[in-house]
């Protein structure tokens, strides 16, 4: 797969990130400030923290706040407070994607100059949810792939910009199962990197951050498995090493549905009202994937001292 030549300051950041990847494992937790964290989100945070700390690595907190229409006032503060209450301490300051827009714009320009992007003017009505950031999306059929490149406003709107993926299989490492593999043309398609409203899309920001922050382990929900392929394609185009991916089980409620922020899924406020403290919540989260016995009470640090990476991997793999 061809690579893109980045400006010198981003090449330096990429070199520093690769040095970081060689020194120590670095993980991250990347919530979006669209509501309170539910138990599934909190369990993923705990597992991400645990996997990184068991390897002696740094754990970063990155707030994915680029989709401003969906952000909710006070959500970031609530997320930070919940993580602190559970004892999940991160390294360095909180990183916000909204403060990294200049980096994404520079990468986007480099990709465009290299001929790896093309404008798309397909409407949402024509392609419903084709650029949805989470979960499995329909494969873009390539309506605009061969159209003349026109950058400006037409009929009152700018184009979105799509990554021109080459046919072939995209492979990545899965820590909890068989290696991931999707065919670029038939199973992935040309994903949006900048939306028609001017917002940088999920795939661009996530891939750029994994590459430039030197992330070695990406721990996230199993519902994001299909998003991995376009992201690793972009990371490879940037010339960075690929992370290891841990796609962990989702929290399923009594009705067999996964928890959702949109539904006001079970979170810390309700548990606190019911009398739970941090030790009982950590025990609840850990017991839900078989790391401790039901009813256990322990701090995050105590869980860390009682855990072993390969045993944790095996337990999660059995649940995935």
PDB file of C-alpha atoms in Angstrom:
ATOM      1  CA  UNK A   1       0.000   0.000   0.000  1.00  0.00           C
ATOM      2  CA  UNK A   2       1.405   3.410  -0.962  1.00  0.00           C
ATOM      3  CA  UNK A   3       2.397   5.856   1.768  1.00  0.00           C
ATOM      4  CA  UNK A   4       2.000   9.609   1.936  1.00  0.00           C
ATOM      5  CA  UNK A   5       4.777  12.090   2.641  1.00  0.00           C
ATOM      6  CA  UNK A   6       3.790  14.244   5.597  1.00  0.00           C
ATOM      7  CA  UNK A   7       5.136  17.726   6.377  1.00  0.00           C
ATOM      8  CA  UNK A   8       8.349  17.748   8.403  1.00  0.00           C
ATOM      9  CA  UNK A   9       6.741  18.549  11.764  1.00  0.00           C
ATOM     10  CA  UNK A  10       4.346  15.601  11.429  1.00  0.00           C
ATOM     11  CA  UNK A  11       7.174  13.332  10.307  1.00  0.00           C
ATOM     12  CA  UNK A  12       8.939  14.256  13.550  1.00  0.00           C
ATOM     13  CA  UNK A  13       5.823  13.440  15.571  1.00  0.00           C
ATOM     14  CA  UNK A  14       5.506  10.117  13.746  1.00  0.00           C
ATOM     15  CA  UNK A  15       9.169   9.282  14.441  1.00  0.00           C
ATOM     16  CA  UNK A  16       8.700  10.118  18.127  1.00  0.00           C
ATOM     17  CA  UNK A  17       5.585   7.936  18.209  1.00  0.00           C
ATOM     18  CA  UNK A  18       7.446   4.991  16.699  1.00  0.00           C
ATOM     19  CA  UNK A  19      10.196   5.425  19.296  1.00  0.00           C
ATOM     20  CA  UNK A  20       7.504   5.401  21.977  1.00  0.00           C
ATOM     21  CA  UNK A  21       6.038   2.205  20.548  1.00  0.00           C
ATOM     22  CA  UNK A  22       9.463   0.589  20.859  1.00  0.00           C
ATOM     23  CA  UNK A  23       9.975   1.704  24.467  1.00  0.00           C
ATOM     24  CA  UNK A  24       6.765   0.698  26.186  1.00  0.00           C
ATOM     25  CA  UNK A  25       3.201  -0.318  25.557  1.00  0.00           C
ATOM     26  CA  UNK A  26       0.858   2.653  25.383  1.00  0.00           C
ATOM     27  CA  UNK A  27      -2.918   2.343  25.559  1.00  0.00           C
ATOM     28  CA  UNK A  28      -5.764   4.818  25.483  1.00  0.00           C
ATOM     29  CA  UNK A  29      -9.395   5.208  26.399  1.00  0.00           C
ATOM     30  CA  UNK A  30     -11.321   7.422  23.988  1.00  0.00           C
ATOM     31  CA  UNK A  31     -14.886   8.249  25.064  1.00  0.00           C
ATOM     32  CA  UNK A  32     -17.124  10.685  23.211  1.00  0.00           C
ATOM     33  CA  UNK A  33     -18.773  13.393  25.370  1.00  0.00           C
ATOM     34  CA  UNK A  34     -22.274  12.541  24.194  1.00  0.00           C
ATOM     35  CA  UNK A  35     -23.646  11.480  27.582  1.00  0.00           C
ATOM     36  CA  UNK A  36     -22.843   9.685  30.826  1.00  0.00           C
ATOM     37  CA  UNK A  37     -20.773   6.514  30.691  1.00  0.00           C
ATOM     38  CA  UNK A  38     -22.836   3.366  31.192  1.00  0.00           C
ATOM     39  CA  UNK A  39     -21.563   0.130  32.716  1.00  0.00           C
ATOM     40  CA  UNK A  40     -20.362  -1.199  29.362  1.00  0.00           C
ATOM     41  CA  UNK A  41     -18.286   1.944  28.765  1.00  0.00           C
ATOM     42  CA  UNK A  42     -16.892   1.778  32.302  1.00  0.00           C
ATOM     43  CA  UNK A  43     -15.953  -1.883  31.946  1.00  0.00           C
ATOM     44  CA  UNK A  44     -14.115  -1.147  28.702  1.00  0.00           C
ATOM     45  CA  UNK A  45     -12.253   1.682  30.445  1.00  0.00           C
ATOM     46  CA  UNK A  46     -11.283  -0.636  33.296  1.00  0.00           C
ATOM     47  CA  UNK A  47     -10.096  -3.345  30.895  1.00  0.00           C
ATOM     48  CA  UNK A  48      -8.114  -0.843  28.807  1.00  0.00           C
ATOM     49  CA  UNK A  49      -6.453   0.526  31.946  1.00  0.00           C
ATOM     50  CA  UNK A  50      -5.746  -2.974  33.257  1.00  0.00           C
ATOM     51  CA  UNK A  51      -4.262  -4.300  30.000  1.00  0.00           C
ATOM     52  CA  UNK A  52      -1.964  -1.284  29.714  1.00  0.00           C
ATOM     53  CA  UNK A  53      -0.872  -1.278  33.366  1.00  0.00           C
ATOM     54  CA  UNK A  54      -0.179  -5.034  33.352  1.00  0.00           C
ATOM     55  CA  UNK A  55       2.384  -4.328  30.620  1.00  0.00           C
ATOM     56  CA  UNK A  56       3.931  -1.406  32.500  1.00  0.00           C
ATOM     57  CA  UNK A  57       2.658   1.036  29.902  1.00  0.00           C
ATOM     58  CA  UNK A  58       1.218   4.525  29.779  1.00  0.00           C
ATOM     59  CA  UNK A  59      -2.557   4.962  29.647  1.00  0.00           C
ATOM     60  CA  UNK A  60      -3.936   8.041  27.894  1.00  0.00           C
ATOM     61  CA  UNK A  61      -7.379   9.611  28.136  1.00  0.00           C
ATOM     62  CA  UNK A  62      -8.480  11.057  24.793  1.00  0.00           C
ATOM     63  CA  UNK A  63     -11.856  12.748  24.445  1.00  0.00           C
ATOM     64  CA  UNK A  64     -13.280  12.226  20.945  1.00  0.00           C
ATOM     65  CA  UNK A  65     -15.248  15.468  20.781  1.00  0.00           C
ATOM     66  CA  UNK A  66     -15.126  16.333  17.075  1.00  0.00           C
ATOM     67  CA  UNK A  67     -18.791  15.589  16.375  1.00  0.00           C
ATOM     68  CA  UNK A  68     -19.919  18.824  18.002  1.00  0.00           C
ATOM     69  CA  UNK A  69     -23.660  18.476  17.190  1.00  0.00           C
ATOM     70  CA  UNK A  70     -23.758  15.316  19.330  1.00  0.00           C
ATOM     71  CA  UNK A  71     -21.681  16.608  22.265  1.00  0.00           C
ATOM     72  CA  UNK A  72     -23.595  17.319  25.462  1.00  0.00           C
ATOM     73  CA  UNK A  73     -22.746  20.036  28.000  1.00  0.00           C
ATOM     74  CA  UNK A  74     -21.091  18.622  31.101  1.00  0.00           C
ATOM     75  CA  UNK A  75     -20.498  15.175  29.576  1.00  0.00           C
ATOM     76  CA  UNK A  76     -16.694  15.445  29.535  1.00  0.00           C
ATOM     77  CA  UNK A  77     -16.600  16.587  33.148  1.00  0.00           C
ATOM     78  CA  UNK A  78     -18.858  13.667  34.117  1.00  0.00           C
ATOM     79  CA  UNK A  79     -16.631  11.187  32.265  1.00  0.00           C
ATOM     80  CA  UNK A  80     -13.508  12.484  33.979  1.00  0.00           C
ATOM     81  CA  UNK A  81     -15.211  12.384  37.382  1.00  0.00           C
ATOM     82  CA  UNK A  82     -16.428   8.796  36.863  1.00  0.00           C
ATOM     83  CA  UNK A  83     -12.971   7.529  35.879  1.00  0.00           C
ATOM     84  CA  UNK A  84     -11.349   9.296  38.820  1.00  0.00           C
ATOM     85  CA  UNK A  85     -13.970   7.918  41.229  1.00  0.00           C
ATOM     86  CA  UNK A  86     -13.160   4.381  40.061  1.00  0.00           C
ATOM     87  CA  UNK A  87      -9.424   4.985  40.533  1.00  0.00           C
ATOM     88  CA  UNK A  88      -8.552   4.803  36.833  1.00  0.00           C
ATOM     89  CA  UNK A  89      -5.718   7.350  36.651  1.00  0.00           C
ATOM     90  CA  UNK A  90      -4.331   8.319  33.273  1.00  0.00           C
ATOM     91  CA  UNK A  91      -0.917   9.639  32.275  1.00  0.00           C
ATOM     92  CA  UNK A  92      -0.481  13.247  31.202  1.00  0.00           C
ATOM     93  CA  UNK A  93      -3.219  15.765  30.471  1.00  0.00           C
ATOM     94  CA  UNK A  94      -6.594  14.916  28.958  1.00  0.00           C
ATOM     95  CA  UNK A  95      -6.244  14.940  25.159  1.00  0.00           C
ATOM     96  CA  UNK A  96      -9.080  16.429  23.125  1.00  0.00           C
ATOM     97  CA  UNK A  97      -9.502  15.833  19.429  1.00  0.00           C
ATOM     98  CA  UNK A  98     -11.039  19.302  19.089  1.00  0.00           C
ATOM     99  CA  UNK A  99      -7.581  20.686  19.942  1.00  0.00           C
ATOM    100  CA  UNK A 100      -5.909  18.582  17.231  1.00  0.00           C
ATOM    101  CA  UNK A 101      -7.888  19.805  14.231  1.00  0.00           C
ATOM    102  CA  UNK A 102      -4.789  21.383  12.680  1.00  0.00           C
ATOM    103  CA  UNK A 103      -3.084  17.985  12.599  1.00  0.00           C
ATOM    104  CA  UNK A 104      -6.086  16.337  10.925  1.00  0.00           C
ATOM    105  CA  UNK A 105      -6.322  19.154   8.372  1.00  0.00           C
ATOM    106  CA  UNK A 106      -2.649  18.781   7.473  1.00  0.00           C
ATOM    107  CA  UNK A 107      -2.952  15.016   7.050  1.00  0.00           C
ATOM    108  CA  UNK A 108      -6.094  15.443   4.959  1.00  0.00           C
ATOM    109  CA  UNK A 109      -4.301  17.919   2.667  1.00  0.00           C
ATOM    110  CA  UNK A 110      -1.356  15.533   2.289  1.00  0.00           C
ATOM    111  CA  UNK A 111      -3.678  12.683   1.336  1.00  0.00           C
ATOM    112  CA  UNK A 112      -5.506  14.886  -1.144  1.00  0.00           C
ATOM    113  CA  UNK A 113      -2.271  16.021  -2.821  1.00  0.00           C
ATOM    114  CA  UNK A 114      -1.227  12.376  -3.111  1.00  0.00           C
ATOM    115  CA  UNK A 115      -4.468  11.605  -4.978  1.00  0.00           C
ATOM    116  CA  UNK A 116      -5.740   9.311  -2.235  1.00  0.00           C
ATOM    117  CA  UNK A 117      -9.006  11.221  -1.699  1.00  0.00           C
ATOM    118  CA  UNK A 118     -11.924  12.130  -3.914  1.00  0.00           C
ATOM    119  CA  UNK A 119     -14.952  14.374  -3.351  1.00  0.00           C
ATOM    120  CA  UNK A 120     -18.349  12.825  -2.811  1.00  0.00           C
ATOM    121  CA  UNK A 121     -21.637  14.698  -3.206  1.00  0.00           C
ATOM    122  CA  UNK A 122     -23.985  11.845  -2.394  1.00  0.00           C
ATOM    123  CA  UNK A 123     -26.779  13.004  -0.122  1.00  0.00           C
ATOM    124  CA  UNK A 124     -27.755  11.360   3.145  1.00  0.00           C
ATOM    125  CA  UNK A 125     -31.092  10.523   1.604  1.00  0.00           C
ATOM    126  CA  UNK A 126     -29.338   8.633  -1.178  1.00  0.00           C
ATOM    127  CA  UNK A 127     -26.937   6.838   1.130  1.00  0.00           C
ATOM    128  CA  UNK A 128     -28.573   6.672   4.547  1.00  0.00           C
ATOM    129  CA  UNK A 129     -26.001   6.490   7.344  1.00  0.00           C
ATOM    130  CA  UNK A 130     -23.199   5.685   4.905  1.00  0.00           C
ATOM    131  CA  UNK A 131     -20.738   7.763   6.995  1.00  0.00           C
ATOM    132  CA  UNK A 132     -21.963   6.713  10.442  1.00  0.00           C
ATOM    133  CA  UNK A 133     -18.917   6.608  12.743  1.00  0.00           C
ATOM    134  CA  UNK A 134     -19.719   3.560  14.846  1.00  0.00           C
ATOM    135  CA  UNK A 135     -20.659   0.006  14.043  1.00  0.00           C
ATOM    136  CA  UNK A 136     -20.889  -1.657  10.642  1.00  0.00           C
ATOM    137  CA  UNK A 137     -21.902   0.651   7.806  1.00  0.00           C
ATOM    138  CA  UNK A 138     -22.987  -0.203   4.264  1.00  0.00           C
ATOM    139  CA  UNK A 139     -20.154  -0.414   1.740  1.00  0.00           C
ATOM    140  CA  UNK A 140     -20.056   2.760  -0.350  1.00  0.00           C
ATOM    141  CA  UNK A 141     -20.915   1.785  -3.957  1.00  0.00           C
ATOM    142  CA  UNK A 142     -18.515   4.296  -5.517  1.00  0.00           C
ATOM    143  CA  UNK A 143     -21.009   6.619  -7.198  1.00  0.00           C
ATOM    144  CA  UNK A 144     -18.571   9.568  -7.147  1.00  0.00           C
ATOM    145  CA  UNK A 145     -15.318   7.661  -7.648  1.00  0.00           C
ATOM    146  CA  UNK A 146     -14.994   8.540 -11.345  1.00  0.00           C
ATOM    147  CA  UNK A 147     -16.611  11.972 -11.254  1.00  0.00           C
ATOM    148  CA  UNK A 148     -14.551  15.124 -12.037  1.00  0.00           C
ATOM    149  CA  UNK A 149     -12.833  16.543  -8.960  1.00  0.00           C
ATOM    150  CA  UNK A 150     -14.711  19.703  -7.969  1.00  0.00           C
ATOM    151  CA  UNK A 151     -13.836  21.209  -4.614  1.00  0.00           C
ATOM    152  CA  UNK A 152     -16.254  24.076  -4.184  1.00  0.00           C
ATOM    153  CA  UNK A 153     -19.829  24.589  -3.077  1.00  0.00           C
ATOM    154  CA  UNK A 154     -22.527  23.116  -5.302  1.00  0.00           C
ATOM    155  CA  UNK A 155     -26.237  23.505  -4.597  1.00  0.00           C
ATOM    156  CA  UNK A 156     -25.348  25.094  -1.280  1.00  0.00           C
ATOM    157  CA  UNK A 157     -23.093  22.349   0.088  1.00  0.00           C
ATOM    158  CA  UNK A 158     -19.484  21.245   0.074  1.00  0.00           C
ATOM    159  CA  UNK A 159     -18.481  17.689  -0.819  1.00  0.00           C
ATOM    160  CA  UNK A 160     -17.377  15.121   1.686  1.00  0.00           C
ATOM    161  CA  UNK A 161     -13.952  13.577   1.027  1.00  0.00           C
ATOM    162  CA  UNK A 162     -13.480   9.819   0.780  1.00  0.00           C
ATOM    163  CA  UNK A 163     -10.358   7.672   1.084  1.00  0.00           C
ATOM    164  CA  UNK A 164      -9.619   5.859  -2.183  1.00  0.00           C
ATOM    165  CA  UNK A 165      -8.913   2.308  -1.010  1.00  0.00           C
ATOM    166  CA  UNK A 166      -7.156  -0.136  -3.311  1.00  0.00           C
ATOM    167  CA  UNK A 167      -8.659  -3.626  -3.749  1.00  0.00           C
ATOM    168  CA  UNK A 168      -7.126  -6.281  -1.546  1.00  0.00           C
ATOM    169  CA  UNK A 169      -7.338  -7.747   1.924  1.00  0.00           C
ATOM    170  CA  UNK A 170      -6.721  -5.650   5.021  1.00  0.00           C
ATOM    171  CA  UNK A 171      -5.208  -7.629   7.911  1.00  0.00           C
ATOM    172  CA  UNK A 172      -4.718  -6.729  11.571  1.00  0.00           C
ATOM    173  CA  UNK A 173      -3.865  -8.396  14.871  1.00  0.00           C
ATOM    174  CA  UNK A 174      -6.706  -9.377  17.211  1.00  0.00           C
ATOM    175  CA  UNK A 175      -5.563 -10.096  20.770  1.00  0.00           C
ATOM    176  CA  UNK A 176      -8.728 -12.057  21.625  1.00  0.00           C
ATOM    177  CA  UNK A 177      -9.230 -14.161  18.544  1.00  0.00           C
ATOM    178  CA  UNK A 178      -8.266 -14.870  14.971  1.00  0.00           C
ATOM    179  CA  UNK A 179      -6.507 -12.082  13.058  1.00  0.00           C
ATOM    180  CA  UNK A 180      -8.905  -9.604  11.491  1.00  0.00           C
ATOM    181  CA  UNK A 181      -9.335  -9.572   7.729  1.00  0.00           C
ATOM    182  CA  UNK A 182     -11.698  -7.669   5.436  1.00  0.00           C
ATOM    183  CA  UNK A 183     -11.575  -7.109   1.695  1.00  0.00           C
ATOM    184  CA  UNK A 184     -11.221  -3.398   0.957  1.00  0.00           C
ATOM    185  CA  UNK A 185     -13.510  -3.158  -2.063  1.00  0.00           C
ATOM    186  CA  UNK A 186     -16.353  -5.482  -1.116  1.00  0.00           C
ATOM    187  CA  UNK A 187     -16.391  -5.342   2.709  1.00  0.00           C
ATOM    188  CA  UNK A 188     -15.009  -1.899   3.599  1.00  0.00           C
ATOM    189  CA  UNK A 189     -15.443   0.623   0.788  1.00  0.00           C
ATOM    190  CA  UNK A 190     -14.193   4.180   0.490  1.00  0.00           C
ATOM    191  CA  UNK A 191     -14.922   5.718   3.890  1.00  0.00           C
ATOM    192  CA  UNK A 192     -15.478   9.423   4.569  1.00  0.00           C
ATOM    193  CA  UNK A 193     -12.549  11.272   6.139  1.00  0.00           C
ATOM    194  CA  UNK A 194     -14.081  14.744   6.081  1.00  0.00           C
ATOM    195  CA  UNK A 195     -17.801  15.264   6.152  1.00  0.00           C
ATOM    196  CA  UNK A 196     -19.722  17.672   3.952  1.00  0.00           C
ATOM    197  CA  UNK A 197     -20.416  19.852   7.008  1.00  0.00           C
ATOM    198  CA  UNK A 198     -16.661  20.361   7.385  1.00  0.00           C
ATOM    199  CA  UNK A 199     -16.212  18.086  10.411  1.00  0.00           C
ATOM    200  CA  UNK A 200     -13.346  15.611  10.396  1.00  0.00           C
ATOM    201  CA  UNK A 201     -14.714  12.075  10.443  1.00  0.00           C
ATOM    202  CA  UNK A 202     -14.165   9.349  13.016  1.00  0.00           C
ATOM    203  CA  UNK A 203     -11.859   7.202  10.865  1.00  0.00           C
ATOM    204  CA  UNK A 204      -9.436  10.025  10.065  1.00  0.00           C
ATOM    205  CA  UNK A 205      -9.087  11.371  13.602  1.00  0.00           C
ATOM    206  CA  UNK A 206      -8.846   7.924  15.196  1.00  0.00           C
ATOM    207  CA  UNK A 207      -6.240   6.578  12.775  1.00  0.00           C
ATOM    208  CA  UNK A 208      -4.122   9.720  12.929  1.00  0.00           C
ATOM    209  CA  UNK A 209      -4.180   9.701  16.720  1.00  0.00           C
ATOM    210  CA  UNK A 210      -3.273   6.003  17.018  1.00  0.00           C
ATOM    211  CA  UNK A 211      -0.337   6.647  14.669  1.00  0.00           C
ATOM    212  CA  UNK A 212       0.966   9.928  16.093  1.00  0.00           C
ATOM    213  CA  UNK A 213       0.445   9.016  19.753  1.00  0.00           C
ATOM    214  CA  UNK A 214       2.258   5.689  19.399  1.00  0.00           C
ATOM    215  CA  UNK A 215      -0.667   3.576  20.600  1.00  0.00           C
ATOM    216  CA  UNK A 216       0.212  -0.113  20.924  1.00  0.00           C
ATOM    217  CA  UNK A 217      -3.037  -1.527  22.341  1.00  0.00           C
ATOM    218  CA  UNK A 218      -6.513  -0.407  21.288  1.00  0.00           C
ATOM    219  CA  UNK A 219      -9.131  -1.780  23.686  1.00  0.00           C
ATOM    220  CA  UNK A 220     -12.714  -1.097  22.640  1.00  0.00           C
ATOM    221  CA  UNK A 221     -16.113  -2.731  22.257  1.00  0.00           C
ATOM    222  CA  UNK A 222     -16.757  -5.590  19.867  1.00  0.00           C
ATOM    223  CA  UNK A 223     -19.261  -3.379  18.007  1.00  0.00           C
ATOM    224  CA  UNK A 224     -16.297  -1.433  16.583  1.00  0.00           C
ATOM    225  CA  UNK A 225     -14.603  -4.471  14.996  1.00  0.00           C
ATOM    226  CA  UNK A 226     -15.562  -3.461  11.433  1.00  0.00           C
ATOM    227  CA  UNK A 227     -14.177   0.056  11.864  1.00  0.00           C
ATOM    228  CA  UNK A 228     -10.683  -1.391  12.235  1.00  0.00           C
ATOM    229  CA  UNK A 229     -10.067  -2.126   8.549  1.00  0.00           C
ATOM    230  CA  UNK A 230     -10.251   1.443   7.166  1.00  0.00           C
ATOM    231  CA  UNK A 231      -8.323   2.717  10.171  1.00  0.00           C
ATOM    232  CA  UNK A 232      -5.424   0.299   9.730  1.00  0.00           C
ATOM    233  CA  UNK A 233      -5.391   1.115   6.008  1.00  0.00           C
ATOM    234  CA  UNK A 234      -4.950   4.779   6.864  1.00  0.00           C
ATOM    235  CA  UNK A 235      -2.329   4.062   9.543  1.00  0.00           C
ATOM    236  CA  UNK A 236      -0.338   2.101   6.972  1.00  0.00           C
ATOM    237  CA  UNK A 237      -0.642   4.941   4.453  1.00  0.00           C
ATOM    238  CA  UNK A 238       0.852   7.232   7.110  1.00  0.00           C
ATOM    239  CA  UNK A 239       3.778   4.811   7.472  1.00  0.00           C
ATOM    240  CA  UNK A 240       3.141   3.954  11.133  1.00  0.00           C
ATOM    241  CA  UNK A 241       3.143   0.608  12.910  1.00  0.00           C
ATOM    242  CA  UNK A 242      -0.200  -1.010  13.646  1.00  0.00           C
ATOM    243  CA  UNK A 243      -1.616  -1.416  17.152  1.00  0.00           C
ATOM    244  CA  UNK A 244      -2.859  -4.683  18.592  1.00  0.00           C
ATOM    245  CA  UNK A 245      -6.650  -4.627  18.844  1.00  0.00           C
ATOM    246  CA  UNK A 246      -8.637  -5.974  21.791  1.00  0.00           C
ATOM    247  CA  UNK A 247     -12.334  -5.996  20.871  1.00  0.00           C
ATOM    248  CA  UNK A 248     -13.975  -6.808  24.182  1.00  0.00           C
ATOM    249  CA  UNK A 249     -17.488  -8.137  24.873  1.00  0.00           C
ATOM    250  CA  UNK A 250     -20.398  -5.726  25.109  1.00  0.00           C
ATOM    251  CA  UNK A 251     -22.510  -5.401  28.241  1.00  0.00           C
ATOM    252  CA  UNK A 252     -25.877  -6.992  27.567  1.00  0.00           C
ATOM    253  CA  UNK A 253     -28.893  -6.154  29.733  1.00  0.00           C
ATOM    254  CA  UNK A 254     -31.587  -8.534  30.948  1.00  0.00           C
ATOM    255  CA  UNK A 255     -33.541  -8.110  27.716  1.00  0.00           C
ATOM    256  CA  UNK A 256     -30.550  -9.155  25.617  1.00  0.00           C
ATOM    257  CA  UNK A 257     -29.856  -5.605  24.415  1.00  0.00           C
ATOM    258  CA  UNK A 258     -26.524  -3.832  24.703  1.00  0.00           C
ATOM    259  CA  UNK A 259     -26.409  -0.734  26.880  1.00  0.00           C
ATOM    260  CA  UNK A 260     -26.515   2.652  25.156  1.00  0.00           C
ATOM    261  CA  UNK A 261     -25.933   6.234  26.246  1.00  0.00           C
ATOM    262  CA  UNK A 262     -28.930   7.091  24.104  1.00  0.00           C
ATOM    263  CA  UNK A 263     -31.140   4.893  26.262  1.00  0.00           C
ATOM    264  CA  UNK A 264     -29.776   6.272  29.507  1.00  0.00           C
ATOM    265  CA  UNK A 265     -28.100   2.920  30.192  1.00  0.00           C
ATOM    266  CA  UNK A 266     -27.163   1.964  33.742  1.00  0.00           C
ATOM    267  CA  UNK A 267     -24.328   4.139  35.054  1.00  0.00           C
ATOM    268  CA  UNK A 268     -22.679   5.367  38.239  1.00  0.00           C
ATOM    269  CA  UNK A 269     -25.362   7.844  39.409  1.00  0.00           C
ATOM    270  CA  UNK A 270     -27.929   5.066  39.815  1.00  0.00           C
ATOM    271  CA  UNK A 271     -25.418   2.704  41.417  1.00  0.00           C
ATOM    272  CA  UNK A 272     -24.431   5.362  43.927  1.00  0.00           C
ATOM    273  CA  UNK A 273     -28.081   5.941  44.758  1.00  0.00           C
ATOM    274  CA  UNK A 274     -28.325   2.222  45.442  1.00  0.00           C
ATOM    275  CA  UNK A 275     -25.451   2.477  47.931  1.00  0.00           C
ATOM    276  CA  UNK A 276     -22.549   1.187  45.849  1.00  0.00           C
ATOM    277  CA  UNK A 277     -19.065   2.540  46.485  1.00  0.00           C
ATOM    278  CA  UNK A 278     -16.069   2.401  44.127  1.00  0.00           C
ATOM    279  CA  UNK A 279     -14.841  -0.964  45.459  1.00  0.00           C
ATOM    280  CA  UNK A 280     -18.184  -2.660  44.830  1.00  0.00           C
ATOM    281  CA  UNK A 281     -18.465  -1.171  41.319  1.00  0.00           C
ATOM    282  CA  UNK A 282     -14.938  -2.290  40.375  1.00  0.00           C
ATOM    283  CA  UNK A 283     -15.882  -5.739  41.666  1.00  0.00           C
ATOM    284  CA  UNK A 284     -19.101  -5.682  39.648  1.00  0.00           C
ATOM    285  CA  UNK A 285     -17.284  -4.723  36.455  1.00  0.00           C
ATOM    286  CA  UNK A 286     -14.535  -7.299  36.946  1.00  0.00           C
ATOM    287  CA  UNK A 287     -16.959 -10.073  37.894  1.00  0.00           C
ATOM    288  CA  UNK A 288     -19.009  -9.456  34.741  1.00  0.00           C
ATOM    289  CA  UNK A 289     -16.152 -10.945  32.667  1.00  0.00           C
ATOM    290  CA  UNK A 290     -15.085 -13.546  35.215  1.00  0.00           C
ATOM    291  CA  UNK A 291     -11.998 -11.808  36.595  1.00  0.00           C
ATOM    292  CA  UNK A 292     -13.249 -12.058  40.202  1.00  0.00           C
ATOM    293  CA  UNK A 293     -16.061 -13.796  42.014  1.00  0.00           C
ATOM    294  CA  UNK A 294     -19.501 -12.127  42.067  1.00  0.00           C
ATOM    295  CA  UNK A 295     -19.851  -9.816  45.044  1.00  0.00           C
ATOM    296  CA  UNK A 296     -16.120  -9.092  45.257  1.00  0.00           C
ATOM    297  CA  UNK A 297     -15.034  -5.702  46.577  1.00  0.00           C
ATOM    298  CA  UNK A 298     -11.665  -4.332  45.532  1.00  0.00           C
ATOM    299  CA  UNK A 299      -9.999  -1.220  44.191  1.00  0.00           C
ATOM    300  CA  UNK A 300      -8.654  -0.909  40.670  1.00  0.00           C
ATOM    301  CA  UNK A 301      -5.110  -1.136  42.068  1.00  0.00           C
ATOM    302  CA  UNK A 302      -5.978  -4.313  43.978  1.00  0.00           C
ATOM    303  CA  UNK A 303      -7.435  -5.800  40.802  1.00  0.00           C
ATOM    304  CA  UNK A 304      -4.224  -4.903  38.984  1.00  0.00           C
ATOM    305  CA  UNK A 305      -2.074  -6.647  41.593  1.00  0.00           C
ATOM    306  CA  UNK A 306      -4.288  -9.747  41.448  1.00  0.00           C
ATOM    307  CA  UNK A 307      -4.316 -10.014  37.631  1.00  0.00           C
ATOM    308  CA  UNK A 308      -2.042 -11.583  35.027  1.00  0.00           C
ATOM    309  CA  UNK A 309      -2.139 -10.565  31.365  1.00  0.00           C
ATOM    310  CA  UNK A 310      -2.399 -13.973  29.718  1.00  0.00           C
ATOM    311  CA  UNK A 311      -5.065 -15.136  32.153  1.00  0.00           C
ATOM    312  CA  UNK A 312      -6.976 -11.926  31.439  1.00  0.00           C
ATOM    313  CA  UNK A 313      -6.614 -12.481  27.699  1.00  0.00           C
ATOM    314  CA  UNK A 314      -7.914 -16.027  27.985  1.00  0.00           C
ATOM    315  CA  UNK A 315     -10.892 -14.996  30.102  1.00  0.00           C
ATOM    316  CA  UNK A 316     -11.885 -12.222  27.695  1.00  0.00           C
ATOM    317  CA  UNK A 317     -11.409 -14.485  24.671  1.00  0.00           C
ATOM    318  CA  UNK A 318     -13.820 -16.982  26.181  1.00  0.00           C
ATOM    319  CA  UNK A 319     -16.469 -14.255  26.494  1.00  0.00           C
ATOM    320  CA  UNK A 320     -15.959 -12.565  23.112  1.00  0.00           C
TER     321      UNK A 320
END
